[in-house]
Amino acid sequence: MSHRVWCCLSLWLVLALLLIIRGGGVRAEFYSSVDSRQDLGQLELELLNATRSYLKAQQQQINLYRKFVEQLKREHVMAMDLIDLDEYLGHPLHAFRLIKRLVYDWDALHAPVVENKPREDYRQLVDSLSKEVGLPDLSELQGAVKGLARLQRVYNFTAPDLADGIINGFFYDSEMDWRDCYEIGVQLFDLGEHHRSLEWLQEAFRLLRANPEMKEAEKPQFIADIREYAALANFELGKPTRAGTLLEKVLQTEPTHPARHIQKYVDYRDLAGSNKHEKEPSWFGNYSRLCQGRRLPEKGSGTSLRCFLDGKRHAYFTLAPLQVEQVHLDPDIDVYHGILTLDQIDSIFEAADKQEMTRSGVAGDGGTRTVVDLRVSQQTWLDYESPIMKSIARLVVFISGFDIAGAEAMQVANYGVGGQYEPHPDYFEVNLPSDFKGDRISTSMFYLSDVEQGGYTVFTKLNVFLPPIKGALVMWHNLHRSLDVDPRTHHAGCPVIVGSKRIGNIWMHSGHQEFRRPCNLTSDSFKSVAYRE
């Protein structure tokens, strides 16, 4: 494969830089959470300041590097001018470029750091930042690219729109250049998403051809690299003729280009197994439509949903009744608005900041945690010992009527670039963790932030979508009164498009609720039989 366009480093410097980046102690996963990217943004700002000082001391840097630094300066000035830093870091295109710069662009900038004191000072600072915060690696860049591809898949976004800064019909001042599009195309190819890779490579080609800042004589070598990857993508999609045509165009202008080896590969490789397009799961159509805020066609049930004030649920709500919005009946899904104040939410964040955030996983055998791409977020857990968590526990008990004894600690989660949780139930049904006293009888989900775009909670089998509303609580039962699981409650967290989604989950267990939600004389599990897969 040919050299990376725009980036050419000597081998010894690459190895030295890898030692700096990988030798550090702490490294979080940055792409899956906006919270973790705040440290990353500050790290890049410190790198920027140190680099500018070094350039001033050396006074011999080439114009390419100086232009790069000024570009970063403008990026950070724009970010710092915003009222809320989350508004910048929560943008998927900003997030991609932030991680891409730290994976590739900063590597290229280290080449001129030669044997002198400014160089050593600079190296020591980078090493210190690496050990203190950790730097992203290639897996982080691929995670950010997966997030963009996920947004395209669920919301039907196109590469040209995203490259132009248009997201879901809204224009953001965040256009991408041809290098960004090329890198996304390369990473998607490496991830096996050849259709989407080709779309981004085509956009890179368009932007490069139209780039007024680059001399025409410089463009052919970069166009050749784009065509080389596009040829490989076409071949993997079962289009060998198109692949051969692209390679011929490369070799016509540059006969010694490494693409000549790719030509032999295309000529002799068996196409069997190529052009396999993974079929979407059966639930994806409903999931995608609901995530876009479009309900599925259905007949009316004859029962009207309503909003009302409830001051009789518990004496606690006599003077300040609950603001209840019914979003579904049987199973009941209710939204309680204005449950948490801004001060309470801030207190939850303060408590969560004292804990370590880790990548969210899904439950495996015996409740063991497994990290997979169907759930992309970071989380921590808060017990009910602090004043704020005691008050949260009381609210859940008063509203649900359940006993909180044996309930799990509150899970606080943050969703970053394309952060999501694909359709799933909250109950276990089998393989209950050994310390559980029964299955998860109910879910109480607090919305701890608004989300600018995306991040809906959707119930794919019930035609329900809920946009996050800061301070609100969503509550539903995961089990029938018979304690059989209710598959109608399969739900999902849609990918965050722009912004940051923060939620708090409390799961109550059935083991302590015998007299608070008693079973009927006959089982009511027949209601959900048709919804089982």
Short mmCIF file of C-alpha atoms in Angstrom, two decimals:
data_model
loop_
_atom_site.label_atom_id
_atom_site.label_comp_id
_atom_site.label_asym_id
_atom_site.label_seq_id
_atom_site.Cartn_x
_atom_site.Cartn_y
_atom_site.Cartn_z
CA MET A 1 0.00 0.00 0.00
CA SER A 2 1.27 3.49 -0.85
CA HIS A 3 2.47 6.06 1.67
CA ARG A 4 -0.12 8.00 3.65
CA VAL A 5 -0.92 11.15 1.79
CA TRP A 6 0.22 14.33 3.53
CA CYS A 7 2.28 12.41 6.13
CA CYS A 8 5.88 11.22 5.68
CA LEU A 9 8.04 10.55 8.75
CA SER A 10 11.38 8.84 9.13
CA LEU A 11 11.25 5.40 10.74
CA TRP A 12 13.30 6.29 13.79
CA LEU A 13 11.00 9.18 14.71
CA VAL A 14 7.87 7.07 14.33
CA LEU A 15 9.32 4.44 16.66
CA ALA A 16 10.38 7.08 19.17
CA LEU A 17 6.93 8.65 19.13
CA LEU A 18 5.25 5.29 19.62
CA LEU A 19 7.38 4.80 22.71
CA ILE A 20 6.18 8.16 24.01
CA ILE A 21 2.54 7.48 23.29
CA ARG A 22 2.41 3.87 24.47
CA GLY A 23 4.79 4.17 27.35
CA GLY A 24 2.42 6.26 29.45
CA GLY A 25 0.47 4.90 32.34
CA VAL A 26 -3.07 6.26 32.15
CA ARG A 27 -5.15 6.08 28.97
CA ALA A 28 -8.90 6.28 28.93
CA GLU A 29 -11.21 5.46 26.04
CA PHE A 30 -11.96 8.89 24.62
CA TYR A 31 -14.33 8.42 21.70
CA SER A 32 -17.16 6.78 23.67
CA SER A 33 -17.74 9.68 26.07
CA VAL A 34 -17.78 13.48 25.82
CA ASP A 35 -16.70 13.71 29.47
CA SER A 36 -13.45 11.86 28.77
CA ARG A 37 -12.79 14.03 25.71
CA GLN A 38 -12.64 17.14 27.88
CA ASP A 39 -9.29 15.92 29.21
CA LEU A 40 -8.29 15.17 25.64
CA GLY A 41 -9.20 18.67 24.51
CA GLN A 42 -7.16 20.22 27.32
CA LEU A 43 -4.26 17.91 26.46
CA GLU A 44 -4.31 19.07 22.86
CA LEU A 45 -4.39 22.70 23.99
CA GLU A 46 -1.26 22.16 26.10
CA LEU A 47 0.41 20.39 23.19
CA LEU A 48 -0.49 23.33 20.99
CA ASN A 49 0.98 25.89 23.38
CA ALA A 50 4.20 23.91 23.85
CA THR A 51 4.59 23.44 20.13
CA ARG A 52 4.14 27.12 19.39
CA SER A 53 6.82 27.94 21.97
CA TYR A 54 9.15 25.45 20.37
CA LEU A 55 8.55 26.87 16.90
CA LYS A 56 9.31 30.36 18.19
CA ALA A 57 12.61 29.16 19.73
CA GLN A 58 13.70 27.31 16.60
CA GLN A 59 12.58 29.92 14.03
CA GLN A 60 13.38 27.47 11.25
CA GLN A 61 10.15 25.54 10.76
CA ILE A 62 8.70 25.16 7.31
CA ASN A 63 5.46 26.88 6.33
CA LEU A 64 3.45 23.65 6.38
CA TYR A 65 3.94 23.19 10.11
CA ARG A 66 3.27 26.83 10.90
CA LYS A 67 0.02 26.68 8.96
CA PHE A 68 -0.97 23.53 10.86
CA VAL A 69 -0.41 25.20 14.24
CA GLU A 70 -2.43 28.27 13.23
CA GLN A 71 -5.25 26.01 12.10
CA LEU A 72 -5.32 24.37 15.53
CA LYS A 73 -5.21 27.78 17.18
CA ARG A 74 -8.32 28.83 15.29
CA GLU A 75 -10.03 25.57 16.21
CA HIS A 76 -9.41 26.09 19.92
CA VAL A 77 -10.33 29.76 19.85
CA MET A 78 -13.65 28.75 18.34
CA ALA A 79 -14.12 26.08 21.01
CA MET A 80 -13.18 28.39 23.89
CA ASP A 81 -15.57 31.10 22.61
CA LEU A 82 -18.52 28.78 23.10
CA ILE A 83 -20.49 29.12 26.33
CA ASP A 84 -20.41 25.35 26.93
CA LEU A 85 -17.33 23.33 25.98
CA ASP A 86 -19.62 20.29 25.57
CA GLU A 87 -21.20 22.06 22.60
CA TYR A 88 -17.84 21.83 20.81
CA LEU A 89 -16.65 18.44 22.09
CA GLY A 90 -20.07 16.87 21.61
CA HIS A 91 -20.01 17.59 17.86
CA PRO A 92 -19.19 14.34 15.98
CA LEU A 93 -17.07 16.04 13.30
CA HIS A 94 -15.08 18.03 15.87
CA ALA A 95 -14.56 14.82 17.81
CA PHE A 96 -13.30 12.96 14.74
CA ARG A 97 -10.84 15.71 13.83
CA LEU A 98 -9.65 16.03 17.43
CA ILE A 99 -8.81 12.32 17.64
CA LYS A 100 -7.44 12.20 14.07
CA ARG A 101 -5.07 15.07 14.78
CA LEU A 102 -3.69 13.35 17.86
CA VAL A 103 -3.33 10.02 16.05
CA TYR A 104 -1.69 11.29 12.84
CA ASP A 105 -1.11 15.04 12.54
CA TRP A 106 0.90 15.45 15.73
CA ASP A 107 3.12 12.58 14.63
CA ALA A 108 3.99 14.53 11.50
CA LEU A 109 4.78 17.63 13.55
CA HIS A 110 7.42 15.91 15.66
CA ALA A 111 9.83 15.33 12.73
CA PRO A 112 11.72 18.69 13.00
CA VAL A 113 12.39 18.26 16.71
CA VAL A 114 16.14 17.76 16.49
CA GLU A 115 18.92 17.35 18.99
CA ASN A 116 18.86 20.54 21.03
CA LYS A 117 17.45 21.74 24.35
CA PRO A 118 14.11 23.04 23.00
CA ARG A 119 13.61 19.63 21.45
CA GLU A 120 14.32 17.85 24.73
CA ASP A 121 12.02 20.19 26.66
CA TYR A 122 9.29 19.58 24.14
CA ARG A 123 9.74 15.81 24.28
CA GLN A 124 9.62 15.80 28.07
CA LEU A 125 6.33 17.71 28.02
CA VAL A 126 4.75 15.26 25.56
CA ASP A 127 5.96 12.34 27.65
CA SER A 128 4.52 13.92 30.79
CA LEU A 129 1.13 14.54 29.16
CA SER A 130 1.08 10.99 27.83
CA LYS A 131 1.67 9.56 31.30
CA GLU A 132 -0.80 11.91 32.96
CA VAL A 133 -3.76 11.65 30.57
CA GLY A 134 -2.82 9.15 27.87
CA LEU A 135 -3.00 9.75 24.12
CA PRO A 136 -5.45 8.17 21.69
CA ASP A 137 -4.26 5.40 19.41
CA LEU A 138 -5.51 3.93 16.15
CA SER A 139 -8.35 2.09 17.89
CA GLU A 140 -9.65 5.45 19.14
CA LEU A 141 -9.63 6.87 15.63
CA GLN A 142 -11.48 3.82 14.36
CA GLY A 143 -13.98 4.21 17.20
CA ALA A 144 -14.67 7.80 16.14
CA VAL A 145 -15.06 6.69 12.51
CA LYS A 146 -17.44 3.93 13.56
CA GLY A 147 -19.48 6.60 15.34
CA LEU A 148 -19.79 8.65 12.15
CA ALA A 149 -20.70 5.54 10.14
CA ARG A 150 -23.30 4.65 12.77
CA LEU A 151 -24.92 8.08 12.37
CA GLN A 152 -25.05 7.55 8.61
CA ARG A 153 -26.56 4.10 9.01
CA VAL A 154 -29.30 5.03 11.50
CA TYR A 155 -30.17 8.54 10.28
CA ASN A 156 -29.43 8.13 6.54
CA PHE A 157 -26.82 10.90 6.50
CA THR A 158 -24.69 11.24 3.38
CA ALA A 159 -20.95 11.81 3.22
CA PRO A 160 -21.30 15.01 1.11
CA ASP A 161 -23.68 16.56 3.65
CA LEU A 162 -21.45 15.67 6.61
CA ALA A 163 -18.36 16.95 4.78
CA ASP A 164 -20.17 20.24 4.13
CA GLY A 165 -21.08 20.54 7.83
CA ILE A 166 -24.76 19.75 7.27
CA ILE A 167 -26.18 17.43 9.91
CA ASN A 168 -29.84 16.47 9.86
CA GLY A 169 -30.70 19.57 7.84
CA PHE A 170 -28.79 21.98 10.11
CA PHE A 171 -25.61 23.71 8.98
CA TYR A 172 -22.69 23.68 11.43
CA ASP A 173 -19.54 25.68 10.82
CA SER A 174 -17.44 22.54 10.67
CA GLU A 175 -16.69 21.64 7.08
CA MET A 176 -14.25 18.81 6.44
CA ASP A 177 -11.36 18.93 3.99
CA TRP A 178 -10.32 16.20 1.57
CA ARG A 179 -7.78 14.77 4.02
CA ASP A 180 -10.50 14.20 6.64
CA CYS A 181 -12.73 12.44 4.10
CA TYR A 182 -9.82 10.37 2.82
CA GLU A 183 -8.90 9.22 6.31
CA ILE A 184 -12.50 8.26 7.08
CA GLY A 185 -12.61 6.28 3.83
CA VAL A 186 -9.35 4.49 4.64
CA GLN A 187 -10.45 3.57 8.16
CA LEU A 188 -13.84 2.34 6.94
CA PHE A 189 -12.08 0.18 4.35
CA ASP A 190 -9.86 -1.30 7.05
CA LEU A 191 -13.02 -1.97 9.10
CA GLY A 192 -14.60 -3.82 6.18
CA GLU A 193 -17.34 -1.23 5.45
CA HIS A 194 -16.56 -1.01 1.75
CA HIS A 195 -19.78 0.67 0.56
CA ARG A 196 -19.40 3.51 3.02
CA SER A 197 -15.63 3.67 2.47
CA LEU A 198 -16.21 4.28 -1.24
CA GLU A 199 -18.68 7.06 -0.48
CA TRP A 200 -16.09 8.94 1.60
CA LEU A 201 -13.30 8.33 -0.90
CA GLN A 202 -15.47 9.80 -3.64
CA GLU A 203 -16.07 12.85 -1.48
CA ALA A 204 -12.33 13.16 -0.82
CA PHE A 205 -11.72 13.05 -4.58
CA ARG A 206 -14.30 15.79 -5.18
CA LEU A 207 -12.89 18.08 -2.50
CA LEU A 208 -9.31 17.53 -3.60
CA ARG A 209 -10.08 18.35 -7.23
CA ALA A 210 -11.86 21.54 -6.13
CA ASN A 211 -9.19 22.57 -3.59
CA PRO A 212 -8.00 26.09 -4.58
CA GLU A 213 -5.18 26.15 -2.01
CA MET A 214 -3.21 23.28 -3.52
CA LYS A 215 -1.11 23.63 -6.65
CA GLU A 216 -2.36 21.55 -9.56
CA ALA A 217 1.05 19.88 -9.87
CA GLU A 218 0.74 18.53 -6.30
CA LYS A 219 -2.67 16.91 -6.74
CA PRO A 220 -1.89 13.85 -8.93
CA GLN A 221 0.00 11.93 -6.23
CA PHE A 222 -2.86 12.36 -3.76
CA ILE A 223 -5.49 11.54 -6.38
CA ALA A 224 -3.55 8.33 -7.09
CA ASP A 225 -3.74 7.32 -3.42
CA ILE A 226 -7.49 7.94 -3.33
CA ARG A 227 -8.03 5.94 -6.53
CA GLU A 228 -5.94 3.10 -5.16
CA TYR A 229 -8.18 2.67 -2.13
CA ALA A 230 -11.29 3.22 -4.26
CA ALA A 231 -10.11 0.42 -6.57
CA LEU A 232 -9.72 -1.95 -3.63
CA ALA A 233 -13.15 -1.00 -2.28
CA ASN A 234 -14.76 -1.62 -5.67
CA PHE A 235 -13.03 -4.97 -5.94
CA GLU A 236 -14.29 -6.03 -2.50
CA LEU A 237 -17.79 -4.98 -3.63
CA GLY A 238 -17.57 -7.38 -6.57
CA LYS A 239 -16.75 -4.78 -9.24
CA PRO A 240 -13.36 -5.92 -10.65
CA THR A 241 -13.82 -4.05 -13.94
CA ARG A 242 -14.30 -0.74 -12.16
CA ALA A 243 -11.35 -1.53 -9.90
CA GLY A 244 -9.14 -2.26 -12.89
CA THR A 245 -10.15 1.00 -14.58
CA LEU A 246 -9.19 3.04 -11.51
CA LEU A 247 -5.84 1.30 -11.23
CA GLU A 248 -5.12 1.90 -14.90
CA LYS A 249 -5.71 5.63 -14.39
CA VAL A 250 -3.21 5.60 -11.51
CA LEU A 251 -0.54 3.79 -13.53
CA GLN A 252 -1.04 5.95 -16.61
CA THR A 253 0.18 9.03 -14.73
CA GLU A 254 2.64 7.24 -12.44
CA PRO A 255 3.81 3.85 -13.81
CA THR A 256 6.01 3.11 -10.78
CA HIS A 257 3.21 3.71 -8.28
CA PRO A 258 2.75 0.84 -5.78
CA ALA A 259 -0.70 0.36 -7.29
CA ARG A 260 0.94 -1.90 -9.83
CA HIS A 261 1.12 -4.55 -7.11
CA ILE A 262 -2.57 -4.05 -6.38
CA GLN A 263 -3.27 -4.62 -10.07
CA LYS A 264 -1.71 -8.09 -9.84
CA TYR A 265 -3.75 -8.77 -6.70
CA VAL A 266 -6.97 -7.82 -8.49
CA ASP A 267 -6.08 -9.89 -11.57
CA TYR A 268 -5.45 -13.12 -9.69
CA ARG A 269 -7.58 -13.05 -6.56
CA ASP A 270 -10.72 -15.19 -6.57
CA LEU A 271 -13.84 -13.05 -6.24
CA ALA A 272 -15.64 -15.75 -4.27
CA GLY A 273 -16.73 -14.27 -0.98
CA SER A 274 -16.59 -10.67 -2.21
CA ASN A 275 -19.59 -8.36 -2.41
CA LYS A 276 -21.16 -9.72 0.74
CA HIS A 277 -23.42 -7.05 2.17
CA GLU A 278 -24.45 -7.73 5.73
CA LYS A 279 -28.20 -7.81 6.12
CA GLU A 280 -29.68 -5.51 8.73
CA PRO A 281 -31.36 -7.25 11.70
CA SER A 282 -35.15 -7.52 11.72
CA TRP A 283 -35.57 -4.76 14.30
CA PHE A 284 -33.44 -2.20 12.46
CA GLY A 285 -36.18 -0.65 10.32
CA ASN A 286 -38.36 0.19 13.32
CA TYR A 287 -35.35 1.30 15.33
CA SER A 288 -34.06 3.66 12.62
CA ARG A 289 -37.44 5.23 11.99
CA LEU A 290 -38.16 5.82 15.67
CA CYS A 291 -34.66 7.25 16.20
CA GLN A 292 -35.53 9.79 13.50
CA GLY A 293 -38.67 10.75 15.41
CA ARG A 294 -41.10 9.05 13.04
CA ARG A 295 -43.73 6.71 14.45
CA LEU A 296 -44.71 3.48 12.73
CA PRO A 297 -48.18 3.20 11.18
CA GLU A 298 -50.60 1.53 13.61
CA LYS A 299 -54.28 1.32 14.45
CA GLY A 300 -55.56 3.31 17.41
CA SER A 301 -56.13 1.37 20.62
CA GLY A 302 -59.19 3.40 21.54
CA THR A 303 -57.60 4.46 24.83
CA SER A 304 -56.31 8.02 25.03
CA LEU A 305 -53.00 8.90 26.59
CA ARG A 306 -53.03 11.88 28.89
CA CYS A 307 -50.95 14.26 30.95
CA PHE A 308 -52.00 14.97 34.51
CA LEU A 309 -50.89 16.11 37.95
CA ASP A 310 -50.66 13.39 40.59
CA GLY A 311 -50.52 14.51 44.20
CA LYS A 312 -51.93 11.28 45.64
CA ARG A 313 -49.09 8.92 44.74
CA HIS A 314 -47.41 9.68 48.05
CA ALA A 315 -47.77 12.37 50.72
CA TYR A 316 -44.40 13.72 49.58
CA PHE A 317 -46.11 15.02 46.42
CA THR A 318 -49.14 16.65 48.06
CA LEU A 319 -47.87 20.22 47.71
CA ALA A 320 -45.82 19.60 44.56
CA PRO A 321 -47.76 17.06 42.46
CA LEU A 322 -46.00 14.85 39.97
CA GLN A 323 -46.20 16.06 36.36
CA VAL A 324 -47.07 12.78 34.62
CA GLU A 325 -47.06 12.15 30.86
CA GLN A 326 -48.37 8.79 29.72
CA VAL A 327 -46.52 7.61 26.63
CA HIS A 328 -47.83 4.03 26.55
CA LEU A 329 -50.43 1.92 28.33
CA ASP A 330 -50.01 -1.80 29.07
CA PRO A 331 -47.16 -1.92 29.53
CA ASP A 332 -47.26 1.45 31.23
CA ILE A 333 -44.46 3.82 30.31
CA ASP A 334 -44.65 7.16 32.06
CA VAL A 335 -42.51 10.28 31.94
CA TYR A 336 -42.32 12.35 35.11
CA HIS A 337 -41.25 15.87 34.22
CA GLY A 338 -39.24 18.20 36.43
CA ILE A 339 -38.26 15.50 38.91
CA LEU A 340 -34.68 16.69 39.38
CA THR A 341 -33.50 20.27 39.81
CA LEU A 342 -30.33 21.63 38.22
CA ASP A 343 -28.64 21.63 41.63
CA GLN A 344 -29.51 17.97 42.15
CA ILE A 345 -28.14 17.06 38.73
CA ASP A 346 -24.93 18.97 39.46
CA SER A 347 -24.60 17.07 42.75
CA ILE A 348 -24.95 13.76 40.89
CA PHE A 349 -22.19 14.81 38.49
CA GLU A 350 -19.95 15.84 41.39
CA ALA A 351 -20.41 12.41 42.96
CA ALA A 352 -19.80 10.67 39.63
CA ASP A 353 -16.63 12.69 38.99
CA LYS A 354 -15.11 11.13 42.10
CA GLN A 355 -15.54 7.67 40.56
CA GLU A 356 -13.72 6.13 37.62
CA MET A 357 -15.66 6.04 34.36
CA THR A 358 -15.28 2.80 32.41
CA ARG A 359 -16.53 1.62 29.02
CA SER A 360 -20.07 0.28 29.31
CA GLY A 361 -20.60 -3.39 28.62
CA VAL A 362 -23.44 -5.84 28.22
CA ALA A 363 -24.32 -8.75 30.44
CA GLY A 364 -22.99 -12.18 29.51
CA ASP A 365 -23.14 -15.53 31.26
CA GLY A 366 -23.65 -15.16 34.99
CA GLY A 367 -23.89 -11.37 34.65
CA THR A 368 -20.30 -11.00 33.46
CA ARG A 369 -19.61 -7.76 31.55
CA THR A 370 -18.60 -7.81 27.88
CA VAL A 371 -17.63 -4.72 25.84
CA VAL A 372 -19.18 -4.69 22.34
CA ASP A 373 -20.11 -2.02 19.80
CA LEU A 374 -23.85 -2.47 20.30
CA ARG A 375 -23.34 -0.35 23.44
CA VAL A 376 -21.05 2.68 23.15
CA SER A 377 -20.85 4.78 26.30
CA GLN A 378 -18.98 5.13 29.57
CA GLN A 379 -20.42 4.59 33.02
CA THR A 380 -19.87 4.56 36.74
CA TRP A 381 -21.98 3.52 39.73
CA LEU A 382 -23.21 5.53 42.73
CA ASP A 383 -24.46 3.94 45.94
CA TYR A 384 -27.13 5.52 48.13
CA GLU A 385 -24.94 6.72 51.00
CA SER A 386 -24.44 10.38 50.03
CA PRO A 387 -27.17 12.99 50.73
CA ILE A 388 -27.98 13.47 47.06
CA MET A 389 -28.26 9.73 46.40
CA LYS A 390 -30.45 9.22 49.48
CA SER A 391 -32.85 11.82 48.11
CA ILE A 392 -32.81 10.14 44.66
CA ALA A 393 -33.58 6.77 46.27
CA ARG A 394 -36.51 8.29 48.16
CA LEU A 395 -37.94 9.75 44.97
CA VAL A 396 -37.80 6.40 43.18
CA VAL A 397 -39.41 4.59 46.13
CA PHE A 398 -42.19 7.19 46.44
CA ILE A 399 -42.98 7.17 42.72
CA SER A 400 -42.63 3.44 42.01
CA GLY A 401 -44.05 2.15 45.27
CA PHE A 402 -41.28 -0.47 45.34
CA ASP A 403 -38.87 -1.38 48.12
CA ILE A 404 -35.37 -0.27 47.17
CA ALA A 405 -33.76 -2.98 49.30
CA GLY A 406 -31.54 -5.02 47.02
CA ALA A 407 -31.71 -2.52 44.17
CA GLU A 408 -28.59 -1.94 42.14
CA ALA A 409 -26.54 1.20 42.62
CA MET A 410 -27.44 4.04 40.28
CA GLN A 411 -25.66 3.69 36.95
CA VAL A 412 -24.53 7.06 35.57
CA ALA A 413 -23.74 6.83 31.85
CA ASN A 414 -22.40 9.28 29.28
CA TYR A 415 -22.75 8.76 25.53
CA GLY A 416 -20.15 10.27 23.18
CA VAL A 417 -19.52 10.12 19.41
CA GLY A 418 -22.41 8.18 17.92
CA GLY A 419 -23.01 6.78 21.42
CA GLN A 420 -25.82 4.26 21.48
CA TYR A 421 -27.30 1.13 23.00
CA GLU A 422 -29.02 -1.11 20.47
CA PRO A 423 -32.40 -2.74 21.29
CA HIS A 424 -32.21 -4.82 24.45
CA PRO A 425 -34.25 -5.77 27.51
CA ASP A 426 -33.25 -4.67 30.99
CA TYR A 427 -34.25 -8.01 32.51
CA PHE A 428 -31.89 -10.99 32.60
CA GLU A 429 -34.41 -13.88 32.52
CA VAL A 430 -31.54 -16.37 32.74
CA ASN A 431 -28.01 -16.23 34.15
CA LEU A 432 -28.93 -13.85 36.96
CA PRO A 433 -25.91 -12.53 38.88
CA SER A 434 -25.51 -14.48 42.10
CA ASP A 435 -26.11 -11.43 44.31
CA PHE A 436 -29.44 -10.50 42.68
CA LYS A 437 -32.64 -10.97 44.67
CA GLY A 438 -34.87 -11.61 41.69
CA ASP A 439 -34.82 -10.08 38.23
CA ARG A 440 -35.08 -6.37 37.36
CA ILE A 441 -38.74 -5.65 37.94
CA SER A 442 -38.59 -1.98 36.95
CA THR A 443 -36.38 0.62 35.29
CA SER A 444 -36.14 4.23 36.47
CA MET A 445 -34.18 6.28 33.94
CA PHE A 446 -33.27 9.88 34.78
CA TYR A 447 -32.32 12.23 31.97
CA LEU A 448 -29.40 14.26 33.31
CA SER A 449 -28.91 16.40 30.18
CA ASP A 450 -30.67 17.69 27.12
CA VAL A 451 -29.31 16.52 23.77
CA GLU A 452 -29.11 18.91 20.84
CA GLN A 453 -29.81 16.18 18.26
CA GLY A 454 -30.44 12.45 18.56
CA GLY A 455 -30.11 10.27 21.62
CA TYR A 456 -33.79 9.29 21.80
CA THR A 457 -34.97 6.39 23.92
CA VAL A 458 -37.10 4.15 21.69
CA PHE A 459 -39.25 1.10 22.36
CA THR A 460 -39.02 -0.76 19.07
CA LYS A 461 -42.00 -3.05 19.73
CA LEU A 462 -44.32 -0.37 21.11
CA ASN A 463 -43.92 2.49 18.60
CA VAL A 464 -42.60 4.84 21.28
CA PHE A 465 -39.75 7.35 21.06
CA LEU A 466 -38.72 9.73 23.84
CA PRO A 467 -36.37 12.69 23.36
CA PRO A 468 -34.13 13.29 26.40
CA ILE A 469 -35.48 16.10 28.61
CA LYS A 470 -33.15 17.23 31.36
CA GLY A 471 -34.54 16.57 34.83
CA ALA A 472 -37.23 14.12 33.67
CA LEU A 473 -37.68 10.50 34.79
CA VAL A 474 -38.93 7.63 32.62
CA MET A 475 -40.27 4.57 34.44
CA TRP A 476 -41.60 1.20 33.28
CA HIS A 477 -41.95 -2.42 34.46
CA ASN A 478 -39.77 -5.09 32.87
CA LEU A 479 -41.73 -8.01 34.37
CA HIS A 480 -45.37 -9.00 34.38
CA ARG A 481 -47.13 -9.32 37.71
CA SER A 482 -46.50 -13.05 37.35
CA LEU A 483 -42.77 -12.14 37.30
CA ASP A 484 -42.46 -13.53 33.78
CA VAL A 485 -40.35 -11.25 31.60
CA ASP A 486 -42.13 -8.76 29.33
CA PRO A 487 -40.39 -8.68 25.91
CA ARG A 488 -42.55 -5.74 24.87
CA THR A 489 -40.18 -3.55 26.89
CA HIS A 490 -37.21 -4.01 24.53
CA HIS A 491 -35.79 -0.53 24.14
CA ALA A 492 -32.75 1.25 22.77
CA GLY A 493 -30.70 4.39 23.16
CA CYS A 494 -30.37 5.98 19.71
CA PRO A 495 -26.99 7.33 18.58
CA VAL A 496 -26.21 10.85 19.76
CA ILE A 497 -25.89 13.10 16.71
CA VAL A 498 -24.77 16.39 18.26
CA GLY A 499 -24.29 17.02 21.97
CA SER A 500 -23.81 14.82 24.98
CA LYS A 501 -26.29 12.42 26.56
CA ARG A 502 -26.12 11.70 30.28
CA ILE A 503 -28.54 9.40 32.07
CA GLY A 504 -28.91 7.73 35.46
CA ASN A 505 -30.48 4.25 35.72
CA ILE A 506 -31.88 2.56 38.81
CA TRP A 507 -33.07 -1.03 38.54
CA MET A 508 -35.32 -2.42 41.30
CA HIS A 509 -35.40 -6.19 41.85
CA SER A 510 -38.44 -8.41 42.23
CA GLY A 511 -37.19 -10.18 45.35
CA HIS A 512 -38.54 -7.61 47.81
CA GLN A 513 -41.80 -6.62 46.13
CA GLU A 514 -44.20 -9.47 47.06
CA PHE A 515 -46.66 -7.18 48.84
CA ARG A 516 -46.00 -4.03 46.79
CA ARG A 517 -46.91 -5.52 43.42
CA PRO A 518 -48.61 -8.86 44.12
CA CYS A 519 -49.38 -11.31 41.33
CA ASN A 520 -52.91 -12.00 40.07
CA LEU A 521 -54.77 -15.27 40.48
CA THR A 522 -53.96 -16.05 36.87
CA SER A 523 -50.77 -15.30 34.97
CA ASP A 524 -50.74 -12.15 32.84
CA SER A 525 -47.73 -13.22 30.78
CA PHE A 526 -50.01 -14.09 27.82
CA LYS A 527 -50.01 -10.37 26.93
CA SER A 528 -46.48 -10.51 25.57
CA VAL A 529 -46.40 -14.00 24.03
CA ALA A 530 -46.70 -12.61 20.50
CA TYR A 531 -43.71 -10.31 21.06
CA ARG A 532 -41.23 -13.06 21.81
CA GLU A 533 -38.66 -13.63 19.09
#
